[in-house]
Protein backbone atom coordinates (compact mmCIF):
# COMPACT_ATOMS: atom_id res chain seq x y z
CA UNK A 1 0.00 0.00 0.00
CA UNK A 2 1.22 3.49 -0.79
CA UNK A 3 -0.01 6.29 1.38
CA UNK A 4 -0.17 9.68 -0.35
CA UNK A 5 -0.19 11.52 2.96
CA UNK A 6 -0.64 10.45 6.51
CA UNK A 7 -3.94 12.32 6.80
CA UNK A 8 -5.44 10.78 3.65
CA UNK A 9 -4.75 7.04 3.46
CA UNK A 10 -5.71 4.55 0.76
CA UNK A 11 -7.72 1.35 0.42
CA UNK A 12 -5.69 -1.73 1.28
CA UNK A 13 -7.32 -3.88 -1.40
CA UNK A 14 -9.84 -3.93 -4.21
CA UNK A 15 -12.25 -5.95 -2.14
CA UNK A 16 -11.86 -3.40 0.62
CA UNK A 17 -12.86 -0.66 -1.78
CA UNK A 18 -15.85 -2.50 -3.21
CA UNK A 19 -17.13 -3.33 0.24
CA UNK A 20 -16.67 0.19 1.50
CA UNK A 21 -18.28 1.76 -1.57
CA UNK A 22 -21.10 -0.77 -1.37
CA UNK A 23 -21.28 0.05 2.33
CA UNK A 24 -21.79 3.71 1.44
CA UNK A 25 -24.38 2.84 -1.17
CA UNK A 26 -26.30 0.22 0.80
CA UNK A 27 -28.08 1.77 3.72
CA UNK A 28 -31.36 3.29 4.75
CA UNK A 29 -31.75 4.36 1.14
CA UNK A 30 -32.34 0.76 0.12
CA UNK A 31 -34.27 -0.56 3.06
CA UNK A 32 -36.14 2.44 4.42
CA UNK A 33 -36.37 4.93 1.52
CA UNK A 34 -36.77 2.66 -1.51
CA UNK A 35 -39.92 0.89 -0.21
CA UNK A 36 -41.62 4.04 0.98
CA UNK A 37 -40.88 6.03 -2.17
CA UNK A 38 -42.01 3.08 -4.27
CA UNK A 39 -45.19 2.91 -2.19
CA UNK A 40 -45.87 6.63 -2.60
CA UNK A 41 -45.27 6.51 -6.34
CA UNK A 42 -47.58 3.69 -7.29
CA UNK A 43 -45.44 0.54 -7.16
CA UNK A 44 -44.24 -1.50 -10.13
CA UNK A 45 -44.15 1.24 -12.79
CA UNK A 46 -41.93 3.27 -10.48
CA UNK A 47 -39.64 0.26 -10.04
CA UNK A 48 -39.25 -0.10 -13.81
CA UNK A 49 -38.31 3.58 -14.19
CA UNK A 50 -35.97 3.27 -11.22
CA UNK A 51 -34.14 0.37 -12.87
CA UNK A 52 -33.86 2.30 -16.14
CA UNK A 53 -32.37 5.26 -14.24
CA UNK A 54 -29.83 2.98 -12.55
CA UNK A 55 -28.62 1.38 -15.76
CA UNK A 56 -28.82 4.29 -18.19
CA UNK A 57 -27.91 7.26 -16.01
CA UNK A 58 -26.41 6.19 -12.70
CA UNK A 59 -24.00 3.49 -13.79
CA UNK A 60 -22.17 5.63 -16.39
CA UNK A 61 -22.27 8.56 -14.01
CA UNK A 62 -20.91 6.48 -11.11
CA UNK A 63 -17.86 5.56 -13.22
CA UNK A 64 -17.35 9.25 -13.98
CA UNK A 65 -17.30 10.22 -10.30
CA UNK A 66 -14.89 7.39 -9.50
CA UNK A 67 -12.41 8.32 -12.24
CA UNK A 68 -12.50 11.99 -11.34
CA UNK A 69 -11.63 11.03 -7.78
CA UNK A 70 -8.95 8.57 -8.72
CA UNK A 71 -7.37 10.92 -11.25
CA UNK A 72 -7.13 13.88 -8.90
CA UNK A 73 -6.81 11.92 -5.61
CA UNK A 74 -8.92 14.63 -4.02
CA UNK A 75 -12.26 15.57 -2.47
CA UNK A 76 -14.87 17.15 -4.80
CA UNK A 77 -13.77 20.75 -4.26
CA UNK A 78 -10.08 19.86 -4.54
CA UNK A 79 -10.67 17.77 -7.65
CA UNK A 80 -12.38 20.62 -9.48
CA UNK A 81 -9.86 23.18 -8.23
CA UNK A 82 -6.98 21.03 -9.47
CA UNK A 83 -8.44 20.77 -12.97
CA UNK A 84 -9.87 24.30 -13.28
CA UNK A 85 -8.24 26.52 -10.68
CA UNK A 86 -10.10 29.71 -9.87
CA UNK A 87 -13.14 28.89 -12.03
CA UNK A 88 -16.79 29.12 -10.94
CA UNK A 89 -16.94 25.30 -11.21
CA UNK A 90 -15.55 25.21 -7.70
CA UNK A 91 -19.08 26.17 -6.66
CA UNK A 92 -20.19 22.68 -7.71
CA UNK A 93 -17.72 21.19 -5.25
CA UNK A 94 -19.11 23.47 -2.58
CA UNK A 95 -22.64 22.29 -3.45
CA UNK A 96 -21.43 18.71 -2.87
CA UNK A 97 -20.10 19.54 0.56
CA UNK A 98 -23.30 21.38 1.53
CA UNK A 99 -25.41 18.47 0.28
CA UNK A 100 -23.34 16.13 2.44
CA UNK A 101 -24.22 18.11 5.54
CA UNK A 102 -27.85 18.48 4.43
CA UNK A 103 -28.37 14.74 3.93
CA UNK A 104 -26.40 13.69 7.00
CA UNK A 105 -28.50 16.01 9.19
CA UNK A 106 -31.75 14.09 8.69
CA UNK A 107 -30.30 10.71 7.70
CA UNK A 108 -28.74 10.40 11.14
CA UNK A 109 -32.16 11.11 12.67
CA UNK A 110 -33.68 8.11 10.85
CA UNK A 111 -30.59 6.09 11.69
CA UNK A 112 -31.22 7.03 15.32
CA UNK A 113 -34.76 5.61 15.09
CA UNK A 114 -33.28 2.43 13.63
CA UNK A 115 -30.83 2.22 16.49
CA UNK A 116 -33.61 2.79 19.01
CA UNK A 117 -35.68 0.03 17.43
CA UNK A 118 -33.07 -2.52 18.51
CA UNK A 119 -34.09 -1.88 22.09
CA UNK A 120 -37.73 -1.23 21.35
CA UNK A 121 -38.03 -4.71 19.84
CA UNK A 122 -36.56 -6.30 22.92
CA UNK A 123 -38.01 -4.21 25.71
CA UNK A 124 -40.88 -2.00 24.63
CA UNK A 125 -42.67 -4.00 21.96
CA UNK A 126 -46.00 -2.27 22.69
CA UNK A 127 -44.71 1.28 22.13
CA UNK A 128 -46.15 2.43 18.83
CA UNK A 129 -44.20 4.25 16.16
CA UNK A 130 -46.20 7.48 16.38
CA UNK A 131 -45.40 7.88 20.06
CA UNK A 132 -41.82 6.80 19.60
CA UNK A 133 -40.95 9.43 16.96
CA UNK A 134 -42.89 12.19 18.69
CA UNK A 135 -40.93 11.79 21.95
CA UNK A 136 -38.08 14.31 21.93
CA UNK A 137 -36.43 12.61 24.91
CA UNK A 138 -36.09 9.48 22.85
CA UNK A 139 -35.29 10.69 19.37
CA UNK A 140 -32.86 13.52 20.11
CA UNK A 141 -30.48 11.43 22.23
CA UNK A 142 -30.65 8.61 19.66
CA UNK A 143 -29.79 11.09 16.93
CA UNK A 144 -26.87 12.41 18.98
CA UNK A 145 -25.59 8.91 19.73
CA UNK A 146 -25.72 7.92 16.10
CA UNK A 147 -23.95 11.05 14.93
CA UNK A 148 -21.37 10.51 17.67
CA UNK A 149 -20.74 6.95 16.47
CA UNK A 150 -20.23 8.22 12.93
CA UNK A 151 -17.78 10.86 14.16
CA UNK A 152 -15.89 8.27 16.14
CA UNK A 153 -15.39 6.03 13.11
CA UNK A 154 -14.38 8.91 10.86
CA UNK A 155 -11.77 9.98 13.44
CA UNK A 156 -10.03 6.68 12.80
CA UNK A 157 -9.26 7.50 9.15
CA UNK A 158 -9.98 5.48 6.07
CA UNK A 159 -8.42 2.09 6.66
CA UNK A 160 -9.11 1.17 10.22
CA UNK A 161 -12.35 3.06 10.32
CA UNK A 162 -14.37 2.28 7.27
CA UNK A 163 -13.13 -1.02 5.91
CA UNK A 164 -13.30 -2.96 9.11
CA UNK A 165 -16.99 -2.24 9.56
CA UNK A 166 -18.04 -3.13 6.05
CA UNK A 167 -16.55 -6.55 5.72
CA UNK A 168 -18.48 -9.00 7.84
CA UNK A 169 -21.83 -7.51 8.57
CA UNK A 170 -23.36 -6.66 5.21
CA UNK A 171 -23.62 -10.31 4.12
CA UNK A 172 -25.33 -11.09 7.40
CA UNK A 173 -27.90 -8.35 6.79
CA UNK A 174 -28.67 -9.75 3.34
CA UNK A 175 -29.12 -13.21 4.83
CA UNK A 176 -31.59 -11.97 7.39
CA UNK A 177 -33.48 -10.10 4.68
CA UNK A 178 -33.81 -13.37 2.78
CA UNK A 179 -35.46 -14.95 5.83
CA UNK A 180 -37.88 -12.03 6.09
CA UNK A 181 -38.76 -12.26 2.41
CA UNK A 182 -39.73 -15.89 2.81
CA UNK A 183 -41.94 -14.98 5.75
CA UNK A 184 -43.47 -11.96 4.02
CA UNK A 185 -44.43 -13.68 0.76
CA UNK A 186 -46.01 -16.59 2.61
CA UNK A 187 -48.34 -14.41 4.70
CA UNK A 188 -52.02 -14.77 3.76
CA UNK A 189 -52.91 -11.93 1.39
CA UNK A 190 -49.33 -11.46 0.17
CA UNK A 191 -50.32 -11.77 -3.52
CA UNK A 192 -51.79 -8.28 -3.61
CA UNK A 193 -48.48 -6.89 -2.46
CA UNK A 194 -46.59 -8.83 -5.08
CA UNK A 195 -48.96 -7.54 -7.77
CA UNK A 196 -48.47 -3.95 -6.55
CA UNK A 197 -44.70 -4.42 -6.68
CA UNK A 198 -44.44 -6.38 -9.93
CA UNK A 199 -47.35 -5.46 -12.26
CA UNK A 200 -46.66 -2.03 -13.71
CA UNK A 201 -49.48 0.40 -14.39
CA UNK A 202 -47.85 3.09 -16.50
CA UNK A 203 -50.88 5.34 -16.40
CA UNK A 204 -49.72 6.38 -12.93
CA UNK A 205 -46.46 7.85 -14.22
CA UNK A 206 -46.10 11.64 -13.92
CA UNK A 207 -43.03 13.91 -14.07
CA UNK A 208 -43.03 13.74 -10.28
CA UNK A 209 -42.79 9.94 -10.36
CA UNK A 210 -39.87 10.05 -12.81
CA UNK A 211 -38.09 12.64 -10.66
CA UNK A 212 -38.64 10.50 -7.57
CA UNK A 213 -37.15 7.49 -9.38
CA UNK A 214 -34.12 9.39 -10.59
CA UNK A 215 -33.55 11.00 -7.20
CA UNK A 216 -33.91 7.65 -5.46
CA UNK A 217 -31.38 6.07 -7.83
CA UNK A 218 -28.84 8.82 -7.09
CA UNK A 219 -29.53 8.66 -3.38
CA UNK A 220 -29.25 4.91 -3.22
CA UNK A 221 -25.93 4.83 -5.06
CA UNK A 222 -24.52 7.78 -3.08
CA UNK A 223 -24.20 9.85 -6.26
CA UNK A 224 -24.42 13.54 -7.02
CA UNK A 225 -22.54 14.86 -4.01
CA UNK A 226 -19.04 13.59 -4.54
CA UNK A 227 -19.07 10.64 -2.13
CA UNK A 228 -17.82 8.45 -4.95
CA UNK A 229 -15.30 11.13 -6.00
CA UNK A 230 -13.95 11.02 -2.48
CA UNK A 231 -13.99 7.21 -2.31
CA UNK A 232 -12.43 7.01 -5.77
CA UNK A 233 -9.65 9.26 -4.54
CA UNK A 234 -8.51 6.53 -2.17
CA UNK A 235 -8.25 4.10 -5.09
CA UNK A 236 -4.98 3.27 -6.83
CA UNK A 237 -4.40 3.43 -10.62
CA UNK A 238 -4.06 -0.32 -10.85
CA UNK A 239 -7.66 -0.92 -9.86
CA UNK A 240 -10.36 -1.77 -12.37
CA UNK A 241 -12.86 1.05 -11.88
CA UNK A 242 -15.38 -0.34 -14.36
CA UNK A 243 -15.69 -3.73 -12.73
CA UNK A 244 -15.67 -2.32 -9.19
CA UNK A 245 -18.30 0.29 -10.05
CA UNK A 246 -20.51 -2.29 -11.74
CA UNK A 247 -20.36 -4.55 -8.69
CA UNK A 248 -21.32 -1.71 -6.40
CA UNK A 249 -24.32 -0.77 -8.57
CA UNK A 250 -25.38 -4.41 -8.81
CA UNK A 251 -25.21 -5.14 -5.09
CA UNK A 252 -27.00 -1.92 -4.23
CA UNK A 253 -29.83 -2.58 -6.66
CA UNK A 254 -30.26 -6.17 -5.52
CA UNK A 255 -30.58 -5.11 -1.91
CA UNK A 256 -33.18 -2.46 -2.78
CA UNK A 257 -35.20 -4.95 -4.80
CA UNK A 258 -35.01 -7.42 -1.92
CA UNK A 259 -36.31 -4.76 0.44
CA UNK A 260 -39.38 -4.39 -1.78
CA UNK A 261 -40.03 -8.13 -1.64
CA UNK A 262 -39.67 -7.99 2.10
CA UNK A 263 -42.04 -5.07 2.65
CA UNK A 264 -44.86 -5.03 0.08
CA UNK A 265 -46.36 -8.49 0.56
CA UNK A 266 -46.47 -7.76 4.29
CA UNK A 267 -47.90 -4.25 3.75
CA UNK A 268 -50.92 -5.70 1.98
CA UNK A 269 -51.20 -8.77 4.20
CA UNK A 270 -51.39 -6.57 7.29
CA UNK A 271 -53.68 -3.95 5.73
CA UNK A 272 -51.32 -0.98 5.77
CA UNK A 273 -51.28 1.83 3.23
CA UNK A 274 -48.25 1.49 0.91
CA UNK A 275 -48.21 5.29 0.59
CA UNK A 276 -47.83 5.96 4.31
CA UNK A 277 -44.42 7.56 3.86
CA UNK A 278 -41.25 7.46 5.98
CA UNK A 279 -42.96 5.41 8.68
CA UNK A 280 -43.75 2.49 6.35
CA UNK A 281 -40.83 0.20 7.18
CA UNK A 282 -40.95 1.00 10.87
CA UNK A 283 -44.59 -0.02 11.24
CA UNK A 284 -44.61 -2.99 8.86
CA UNK A 285 -41.42 -4.80 9.85
CA UNK A 286 -42.34 -5.30 13.52
CA UNK A 287 -45.57 -6.91 12.34
CA UNK A 288 -43.61 -9.44 10.32
CA UNK A 289 -41.42 -10.19 13.32
CA UNK A 290 -44.50 -10.80 15.45
CA UNK A 291 -45.40 -13.73 13.24
CA UNK A 292 -41.99 -15.36 13.66
CA UNK A 293 -40.67 -17.50 16.51
CA UNK A 294 -38.23 -15.44 18.60
CA UNK A 295 -39.54 -12.42 16.70
CA UNK A 296 -38.38 -9.89 19.28
CA UNK A 297 -34.84 -11.15 19.09
CA UNK A 298 -34.80 -11.38 15.32
CA UNK A 299 -36.25 -7.87 15.13
CA UNK A 300 -33.51 -6.56 17.38
CA UNK A 301 -30.87 -8.28 15.26
CA UNK A 302 -32.37 -6.87 12.07
CA UNK A 303 -32.38 -3.30 13.35
CA UNK A 304 -28.84 -3.75 14.66
CA UNK A 305 -27.64 -4.80 11.22
CA UNK A 306 -29.63 -2.02 9.57
CA UNK A 307 -28.04 0.48 11.97
CA UNK A 308 -24.64 -0.75 10.86
CA UNK A 309 -25.62 -0.44 7.20
CA UNK A 310 -26.73 3.10 7.98
CA UNK A 311 -23.45 3.76 9.76
CA UNK A 312 -21.35 2.79 6.74
CA UNK A 313 -23.43 5.33 4.80
CA UNK A 314 -23.25 8.16 7.34
CA UNK A 315 -19.50 7.60 7.49
CA UNK A 316 -19.27 8.33 3.77
CA UNK A 317 -21.44 11.42 4.08
CA UNK A 318 -19.27 12.82 6.85
CA UNK A 319 -16.10 11.70 5.08
CA UNK A 320 -16.85 13.93 2.06
CA UNK A 321 -17.18 17.01 4.22
CA UNK A 322 -14.21 16.13 6.43
CA UNK A 323 -11.99 15.35 3.42
CA UNK A 324 -12.77 18.84 2.17
CA UNK A 325 -11.60 20.50 5.38
CA UNK A 326 -8.55 18.24 5.68
CA UNK A 327 -7.40 18.72 2.07
CA UNK A 328 -8.50 22.24 1.27
CA UNK A 329 -8.40 24.04 4.58
CA UNK A 330 -5.54 22.08 6.11
CA UNK A 331 -7.53 21.39 9.24
CA UNK A 332 -6.64 18.33 11.26
CA UNK A 333 -8.98 15.35 10.91
CA UNK A 334 -9.99 15.72 14.52
CA UNK A 335 -10.95 19.36 14.30
CA UNK A 336 -12.85 18.82 11.04
CA UNK A 337 -14.86 15.98 12.50
CA UNK A 338 -15.79 17.99 15.60
CA UNK A 339 -16.79 21.15 13.80
CA UNK A 340 -18.82 19.38 11.10
CA UNK A 341 -20.40 16.97 13.59
CA UNK A 342 -21.63 19.70 15.93
CA UNK A 343 -22.93 21.80 13.04
CA UNK A 344 -24.77 18.82 11.58
CA UNK A 345 -26.38 18.13 14.94
CA UNK A 346 -27.78 21.65 15.10
CA UNK A 347 -29.09 21.51 11.54
CA UNK A 348 -30.63 18.09 12.20
CA UNK A 349 -32.52 19.08 15.35
CA UNK A 350 -35.60 20.45 13.54
CA UNK A 351 -35.80 17.17 11.58
CA UNK A 352 -35.73 15.19 14.80
CA UNK A 353 -38.57 17.33 16.16
CA UNK A 354 -40.68 17.25 13.00
CA UNK A 355 -42.53 13.97 13.51
CA UNK A 356 -45.20 15.16 15.90
CA UNK A 357 -43.15 16.97 18.54
CA UNK A 358 -43.39 20.51 17.21
CA UNK A 359 -46.56 21.26 15.25
CA UNK A 360 -44.99 24.01 13.09
CA UNK A 361 -42.30 21.57 11.92
CA UNK A 362 -44.62 18.62 11.52
CA UNK A 363 -46.91 20.49 9.11
CA UNK A 364 -45.01 23.25 7.40
CA UNK A 365 -47.89 24.42 5.25
CA UNK A 366 -47.25 27.93 6.58
CA UNK A 367 -44.10 27.83 4.46
CA UNK A 368 -44.75 25.41 1.61
CA UNK A 369 -48.51 25.78 1.16
CA UNK A 370 -51.11 23.03 1.09
CA UNK A 371 -49.48 21.11 -1.74
CA UNK A 372 -46.22 20.90 0.15
CA UNK A 373 -42.71 20.99 -1.25
CA UNK A 374 -42.60 18.21 -3.86
CA UNK A 375 -45.56 16.80 -1.98
CA UNK A 376 -43.85 16.81 1.43
CA UNK A 377 -45.08 18.63 4.52
CA UNK A 378 -42.84 17.94 7.50
CA UNK A 379 -39.36 19.38 7.98
CA UNK A 380 -37.57 16.03 7.68
CA UNK A 381 -39.31 15.01 4.47
CA UNK A 382 -38.77 18.47 3.00
CA UNK A 383 -35.04 18.24 3.77
CA UNK A 384 -35.07 14.81 2.12
CA UNK A 385 -36.80 16.13 -1.02
CA UNK A 386 -34.51 19.17 -1.16
CA UNK A 387 -31.11 17.57 -0.47
CA UNK A 388 -31.71 13.87 -1.01
CA UNK A 389 -33.51 14.39 -4.29
CA UNK A 390 -33.16 17.80 -5.98
CA UNK A 391 -29.65 18.70 -4.83
CA UNK A 392 -28.31 15.28 -5.84
CA UNK A 393 -29.86 15.52 -9.31
CA UNK A 394 -28.52 19.05 -9.74
CA UNK A 395 -25.09 18.02 -8.47
CA UNK A 396 -25.01 15.08 -10.88
CA UNK A 397 -26.08 17.29 -13.77
CA UNK A 398 -23.32 19.82 -13.10
CA UNK A 399 -20.68 17.18 -12.42
CA UNK A 400 -21.45 15.25 -15.58
CA UNK A 401 -21.13 18.48 -17.59
CA UNK A 402 -17.87 19.20 -15.78
CA UNK A 403 -16.46 15.72 -16.42
CA UNK A 404 -17.80 15.33 -19.97
CA UNK A 405 -17.08 18.82 -21.28
CA UNK A 406 -14.78 20.82 -19.05
CA UNK A 407 -12.30 18.16 -17.96
CA UNK A 408 -13.19 16.34 -21.19
CA UNK A 409 -14.69 12.94 -21.95
CA UNK A 410 -11.51 11.77 -23.70
CA UNK A 411 -9.33 12.45 -20.69
CA UNK A 412 -11.87 10.85 -18.38
CA UNK A 413 -12.05 7.84 -20.72
CA UNK A 414 -8.27 7.47 -20.63
CA UNK A 415 -8.39 7.40 -16.86
CA UNK A 416 -11.25 4.91 -16.94
CA UNK A 417 -9.22 2.61 -19.16
CA UNK A 418 -6.29 2.40 -16.77
CA UNK A 419 -6.43 -0.88 -14.92
CA UNK A 420 -9.58 -2.02 -16.71
CA UNK A 421 -10.28 -4.25 -19.69
CA UNK A 422 -13.13 -2.20 -21.12
CA UNK A 423 -13.32 -2.49 -24.94
CA UNK A 424 -12.74 0.60 -27.13
CA UNK A 425 -16.34 0.40 -28.36
CA UNK A 426 -17.81 0.46 -24.86
CA UNK A 427 -15.47 3.27 -23.94
CA UNK A 428 -16.84 5.36 -26.79
CA UNK A 429 -20.41 4.58 -25.76
CA UNK A 430 -19.56 5.66 -22.24
CA UNK A 431 -18.29 8.99 -23.56
CA UNK A 432 -21.60 9.58 -25.34
CA UNK A 433 -23.47 8.82 -22.13
CA UNK A 434 -21.43 11.14 -19.95
CA UNK A 435 -21.46 14.01 -22.46
CA UNK A 436 -25.01 13.83 -23.78
CA UNK A 437 -27.36 11.30 -22.28
CA UNK A 438 -26.74 11.83 -18.57
CA UNK A 439 -26.86 15.65 -18.54
CA UNK A 440 -29.71 15.97 -21.06
CA UNK A 441 -31.98 13.44 -19.38
CA UNK A 442 -31.36 14.86 -15.92
CA UNK A 443 -31.99 18.38 -17.20
CA UNK A 444 -35.27 17.41 -18.87
CA UNK A 445 -36.52 15.72 -15.72
CA UNK A 446 -35.49 18.64 -13.48
CA UNK A 447 -37.07 21.24 -15.74
CA UNK A 448 -40.33 19.29 -15.92
CA UNK A 449 -40.55 18.96 -12.18
CA UNK A 450 -39.71 22.58 -11.48
CA UNK A 451 -42.20 23.72 -14.12
CA UNK A 452 -44.89 21.69 -12.41
CA UNK A 453 -43.84 22.99 -9.03
CA UNK A 454 -43.69 26.65 -10.01
CA UNK A 455 -47.04 26.24 -11.72
N1 LIG B 1 -26.59 5.68 -0.40
C1 LIG B 1 -26.99 5.81 0.97
C2 LIG B 1 -28.19 4.94 1.21
O1 LIG B 1 -28.75 4.39 0.25
O2 LIG B 1 -28.60 4.80 2.35
C3 LIG B 1 -27.25 7.24 1.35
C4 LIG B 1 -26.19 8.18 0.89
C5 LIG B 1 -24.89 8.03 1.35
C6 LIG B 1 -26.50 9.17 -0.03
C7 LIG B 1 -23.90 8.86 0.88
C8 LIG B 1 -25.52 10.01 -0.50
C9 LIG B 1 -24.23 9.83 -0.04
F1 LIG B 1 -23.30 10.59 -0.49
Coordinates of C-alpha atoms and ligand atoms in Angstrom, one line a residue, residues 21-33 99-100 103 106-107 216-228 252 309-310 312-318 320 388 392, ligand 1:
X21 CA -18.3 1.8 -1.6
X22 CA -21.1 -0.8 -1.4
X23 CA -21.3 0.1 2.3
X24 CA -21.8 3.7 1.4
X25 CA -24.4 2.8 -1.2
X26 CA -26.3 0.2 0.8
X27 CA -28.1 1.8 3.7
X28 CA -31.4 3.3 4.8
X29 CA -31.8 4.4 1.1
X30 CA -32.3 0.8 0.1
X31 CA -34.3 -0.6 3.1
X32 CA -36.1 2.4 4.4
X33 CA -36.4 4.9 1.5
X99 CA -25.4 18.5 0.3
X100 CA -23.3 16.1 2.4
X103 CA -28.4 14.7 3.9
X106 CA -31.7 14.1 8.7
X107 CA -30.3 10.7 7.7
X216 CA -33.9 7.7 -5.5
X217 CA -31.4 6.1 -7.8
X218 CA -28.8 8.8 -7.1
X219 CA -29.5 8.7 -3.4
X220 CA -29.2 4.9 -3.2
X221 CA -25.9 4.8 -5.1
X222 CA -24.5 7.8 -3.1
X223 CA -24.2 9.9 -6.3
X224 CA -24.4 13.5 -7.0
X225 CA -22.5 14.9 -4.0
X226 CA -19.0 13.6 -4.5
X227 CA -19.1 10.6 -2.1
X228 CA -17.8 8.5 -5.0
X252 CA -27.0 -1.9 -4.2
X309 CA -25.6 -0.4 7.2
X310 CA -26.7 3.1 8.0
X312 CA -21.4 2.8 6.7
X313 CA -23.4 5.3 4.8
X314 CA -23.3 8.2 7.3
X315 CA -19.5 7.6 7.5
X316 CA -19.3 8.3 3.8
X317 CA -21.4 11.4 4.1
X318 CA -19.3 12.8 6.8
X320 CA -16.9 13.9 2.1
X388 CA -31.7 13.9 -1.0
X392 CA -28.3 15.3 -5.8
Ligands
LIG1 N1 -26.6 5.7 -0.4 C1 -27.0 5.8 1.0 C2 -28.2 4.9 1.2 O1 -28.7 4.4 0.3 O2 -28.6 4.8 2.3 C3 -27.3 7.2 1.4 C4 -26.2 8.2 0.9 C5 -24.9 8.0 1.3 C6 -26.5 9.2 0.0 C7 -23.9 8.9 0.9 C8 -25.5 10.0 -0.5 C9 -24.2 9.8 0.0 F1 -23.3 10.6 -0.5

